[in-house]
XYZ file of N, CA and C in Angstrom:
318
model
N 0.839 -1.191 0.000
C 0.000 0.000 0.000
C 0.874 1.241 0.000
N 0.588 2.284 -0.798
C 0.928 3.862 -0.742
C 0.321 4.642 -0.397
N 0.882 5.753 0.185
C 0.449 6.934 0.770
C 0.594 7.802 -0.106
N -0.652 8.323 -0.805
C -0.828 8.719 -1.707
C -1.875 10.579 -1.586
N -1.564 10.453 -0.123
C -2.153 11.760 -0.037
C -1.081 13.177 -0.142
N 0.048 12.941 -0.502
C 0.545 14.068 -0.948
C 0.636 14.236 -2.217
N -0.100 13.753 -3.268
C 0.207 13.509 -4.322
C -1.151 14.690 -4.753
N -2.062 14.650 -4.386
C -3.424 15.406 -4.459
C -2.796 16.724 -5.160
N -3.599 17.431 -5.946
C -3.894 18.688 -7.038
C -4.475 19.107 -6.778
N -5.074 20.650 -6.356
C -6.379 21.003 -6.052
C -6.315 21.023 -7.437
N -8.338 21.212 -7.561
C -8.735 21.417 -9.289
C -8.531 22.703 -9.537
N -7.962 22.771 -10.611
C -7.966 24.114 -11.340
C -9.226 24.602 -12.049
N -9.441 25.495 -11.687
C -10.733 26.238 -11.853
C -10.269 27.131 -13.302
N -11.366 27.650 -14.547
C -11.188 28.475 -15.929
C -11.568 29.645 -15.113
N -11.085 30.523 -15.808
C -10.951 31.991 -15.369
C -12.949 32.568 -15.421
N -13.807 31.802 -16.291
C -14.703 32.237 -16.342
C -15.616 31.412 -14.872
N -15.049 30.086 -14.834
C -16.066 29.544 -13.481
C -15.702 30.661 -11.907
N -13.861 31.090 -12.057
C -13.618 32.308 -11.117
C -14.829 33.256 -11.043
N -14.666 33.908 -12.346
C -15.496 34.912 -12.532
C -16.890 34.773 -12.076
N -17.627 33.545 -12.364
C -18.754 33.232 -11.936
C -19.203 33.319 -10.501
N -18.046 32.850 -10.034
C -18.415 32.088 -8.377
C -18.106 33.429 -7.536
N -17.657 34.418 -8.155
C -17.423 36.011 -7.607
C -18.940 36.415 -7.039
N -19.307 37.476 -5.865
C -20.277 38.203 -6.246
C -20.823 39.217 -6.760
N -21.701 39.247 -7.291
C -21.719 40.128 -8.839
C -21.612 41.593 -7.821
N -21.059 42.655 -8.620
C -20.429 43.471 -8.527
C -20.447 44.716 -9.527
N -20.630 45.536 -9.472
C -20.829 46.622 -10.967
C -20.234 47.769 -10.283
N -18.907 47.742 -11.038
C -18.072 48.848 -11.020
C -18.388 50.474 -11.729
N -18.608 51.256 -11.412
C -18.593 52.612 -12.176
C -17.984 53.966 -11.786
N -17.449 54.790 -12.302
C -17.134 55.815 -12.057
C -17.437 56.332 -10.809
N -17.984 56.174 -10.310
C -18.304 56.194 -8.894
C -17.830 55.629 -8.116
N -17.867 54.314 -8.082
C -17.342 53.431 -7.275
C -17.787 51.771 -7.480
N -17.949 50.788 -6.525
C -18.392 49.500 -6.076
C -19.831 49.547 -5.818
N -20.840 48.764 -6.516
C -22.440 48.840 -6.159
C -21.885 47.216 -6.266
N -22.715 46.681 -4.781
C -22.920 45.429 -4.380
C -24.378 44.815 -5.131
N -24.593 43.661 -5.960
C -25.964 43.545 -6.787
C -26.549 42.375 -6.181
N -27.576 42.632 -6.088
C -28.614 41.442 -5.384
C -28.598 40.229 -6.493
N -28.564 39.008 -5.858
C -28.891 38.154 -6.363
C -30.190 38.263 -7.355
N -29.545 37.544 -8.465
C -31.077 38.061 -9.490
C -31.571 39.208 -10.026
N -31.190 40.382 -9.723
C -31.656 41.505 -10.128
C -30.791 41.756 -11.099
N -31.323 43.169 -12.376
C -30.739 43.303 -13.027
C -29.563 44.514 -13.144
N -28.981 44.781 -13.694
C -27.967 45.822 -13.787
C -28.562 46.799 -13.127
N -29.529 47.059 -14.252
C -30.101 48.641 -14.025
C -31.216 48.825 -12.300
N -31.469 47.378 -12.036
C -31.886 47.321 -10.845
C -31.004 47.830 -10.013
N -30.115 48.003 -9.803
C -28.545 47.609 -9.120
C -28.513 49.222 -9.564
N -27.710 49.811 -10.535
C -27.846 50.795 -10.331
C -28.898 52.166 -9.612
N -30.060 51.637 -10.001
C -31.059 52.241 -9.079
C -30.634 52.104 -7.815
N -30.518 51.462 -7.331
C -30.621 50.869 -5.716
C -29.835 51.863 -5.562
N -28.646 52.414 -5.855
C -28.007 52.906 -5.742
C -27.402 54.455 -5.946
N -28.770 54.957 -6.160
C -29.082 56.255 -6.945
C -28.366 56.559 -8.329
N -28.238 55.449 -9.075
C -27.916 55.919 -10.472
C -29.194 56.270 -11.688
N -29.080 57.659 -11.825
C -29.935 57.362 -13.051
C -30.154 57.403 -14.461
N -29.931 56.610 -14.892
C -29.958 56.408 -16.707
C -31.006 56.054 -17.665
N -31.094 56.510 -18.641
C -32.538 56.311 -19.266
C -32.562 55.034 -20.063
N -33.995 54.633 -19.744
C -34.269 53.549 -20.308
C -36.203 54.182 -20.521
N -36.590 52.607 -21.522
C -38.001 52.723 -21.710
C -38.398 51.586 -21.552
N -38.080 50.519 -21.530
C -38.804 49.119 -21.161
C -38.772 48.675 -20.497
N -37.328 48.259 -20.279
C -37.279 47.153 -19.163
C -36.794 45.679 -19.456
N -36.567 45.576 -20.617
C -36.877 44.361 -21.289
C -35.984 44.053 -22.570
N -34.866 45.349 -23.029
C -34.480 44.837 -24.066
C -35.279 44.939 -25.501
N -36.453 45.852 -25.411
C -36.695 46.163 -26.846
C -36.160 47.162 -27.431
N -35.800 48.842 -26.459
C -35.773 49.760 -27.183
C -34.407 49.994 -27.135
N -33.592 49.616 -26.500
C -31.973 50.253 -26.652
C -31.481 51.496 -25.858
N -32.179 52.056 -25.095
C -32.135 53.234 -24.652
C -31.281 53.498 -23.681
N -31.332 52.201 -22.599
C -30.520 52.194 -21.763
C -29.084 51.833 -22.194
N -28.821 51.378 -23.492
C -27.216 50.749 -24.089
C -26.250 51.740 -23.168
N -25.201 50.973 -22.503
C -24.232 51.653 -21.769
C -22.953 50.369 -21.973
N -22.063 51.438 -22.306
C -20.256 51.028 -22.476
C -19.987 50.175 -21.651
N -19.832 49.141 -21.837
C -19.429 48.139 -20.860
C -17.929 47.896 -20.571
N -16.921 48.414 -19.960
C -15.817 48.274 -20.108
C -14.760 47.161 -19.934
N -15.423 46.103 -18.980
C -15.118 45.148 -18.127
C -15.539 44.011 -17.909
N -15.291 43.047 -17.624
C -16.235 41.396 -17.225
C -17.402 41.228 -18.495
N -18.160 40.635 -18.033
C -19.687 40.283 -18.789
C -20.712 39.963 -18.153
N -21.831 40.013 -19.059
C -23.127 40.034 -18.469
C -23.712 38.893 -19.057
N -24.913 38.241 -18.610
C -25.913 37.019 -19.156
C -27.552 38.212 -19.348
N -27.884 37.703 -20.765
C -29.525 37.764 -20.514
C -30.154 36.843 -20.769
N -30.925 36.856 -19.206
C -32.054 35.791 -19.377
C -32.758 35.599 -20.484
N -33.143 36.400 -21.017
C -33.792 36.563 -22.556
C -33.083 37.514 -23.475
N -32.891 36.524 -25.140
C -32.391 37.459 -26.051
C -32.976 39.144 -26.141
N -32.258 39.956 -25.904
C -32.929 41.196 -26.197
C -33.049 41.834 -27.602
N -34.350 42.339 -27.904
C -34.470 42.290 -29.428
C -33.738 43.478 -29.930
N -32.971 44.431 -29.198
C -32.320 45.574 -29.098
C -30.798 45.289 -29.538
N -30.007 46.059 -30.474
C -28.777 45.350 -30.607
C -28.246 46.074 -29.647
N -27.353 44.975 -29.669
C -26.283 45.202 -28.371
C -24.660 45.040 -28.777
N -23.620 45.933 -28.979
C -22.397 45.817 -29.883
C -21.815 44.846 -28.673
N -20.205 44.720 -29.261
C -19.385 44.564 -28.231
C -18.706 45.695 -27.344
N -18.534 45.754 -26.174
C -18.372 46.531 -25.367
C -19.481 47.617 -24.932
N -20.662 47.168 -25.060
C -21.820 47.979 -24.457
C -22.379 46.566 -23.903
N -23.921 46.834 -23.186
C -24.708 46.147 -22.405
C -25.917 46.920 -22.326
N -26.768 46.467 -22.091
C -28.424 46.617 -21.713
C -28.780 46.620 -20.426
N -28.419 47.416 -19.352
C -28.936 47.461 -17.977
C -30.193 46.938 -17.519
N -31.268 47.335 -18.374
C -32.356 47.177 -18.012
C -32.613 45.329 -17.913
N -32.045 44.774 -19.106
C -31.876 43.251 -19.446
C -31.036 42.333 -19.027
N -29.951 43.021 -17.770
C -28.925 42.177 -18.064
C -28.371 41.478 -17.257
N -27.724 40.896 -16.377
C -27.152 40.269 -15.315
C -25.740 40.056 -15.238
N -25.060 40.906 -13.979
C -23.538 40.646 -14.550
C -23.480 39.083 -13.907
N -22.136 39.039 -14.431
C -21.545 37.448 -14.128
C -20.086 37.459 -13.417
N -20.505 37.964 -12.357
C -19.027 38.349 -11.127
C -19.009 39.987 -11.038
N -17.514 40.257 -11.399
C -17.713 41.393 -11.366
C -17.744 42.193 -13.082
N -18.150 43.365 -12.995
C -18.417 44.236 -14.481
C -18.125 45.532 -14.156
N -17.461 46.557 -15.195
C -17.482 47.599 -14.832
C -18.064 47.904 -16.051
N -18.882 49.786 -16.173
C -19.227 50.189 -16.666
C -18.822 51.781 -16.462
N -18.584 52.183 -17.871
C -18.166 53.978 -18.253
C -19.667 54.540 -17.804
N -19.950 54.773 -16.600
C -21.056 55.628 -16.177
C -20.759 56.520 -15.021
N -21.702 57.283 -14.687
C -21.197 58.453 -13.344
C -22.571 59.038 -13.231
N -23.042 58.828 -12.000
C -24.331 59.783 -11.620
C -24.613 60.755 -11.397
N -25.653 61.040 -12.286
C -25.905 62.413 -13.105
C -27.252 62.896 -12.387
């Protein structure tokens, strides 16, 4: 028999499961806004007295599109609004760890 417990690896984790297992976080010109589980960006910014314009809620009209500088976001639902690279949809969106965004409350 061997003793085989020094031999152990912790698992290496991909930079995106890191990112995941972070808590979401939305960086801005301002500072650190802590985001509730489940809520969306622009939820999160509210909470927080940010205010930026939007009209839906939902990803139809584009209004809220803001520069995304940092990390990434998930939407629960495709938004029918285009969305480039390096912007995001607040109203639609969910970060995934941490995210920063080119914003400042106005």
């Amino acid at each position: 028999m061997s003793d085989a417990t020094n031999t152990l690896i912790p698992a290496q984790h991909d930079p995106a499961e890191k990112q995941a297992l972070q808590p979401p976080r939305v960086h801005t010109r301002d500072g650190v806004l802590h985001a509730h589980p489940g809520e969306s960006v622009l939820e999160t910014l509210e909470r927080h007295g940010h205010r930026i314009e939007f009209q839906c809620r939902s990803g139809y009209c584009g209004a809220c599109r803001t520069p995304l500088t940092a990390g990434s976001v998930h939407y629960p639902n495709v938004p029918l609004a285009f969305v480039s690279q390096g912007e995001c949809l607040p109203c639609c969106c969910k970060p995934v760890g941490a995210i920063k965004l080119d914003i400042k409350k106005g």
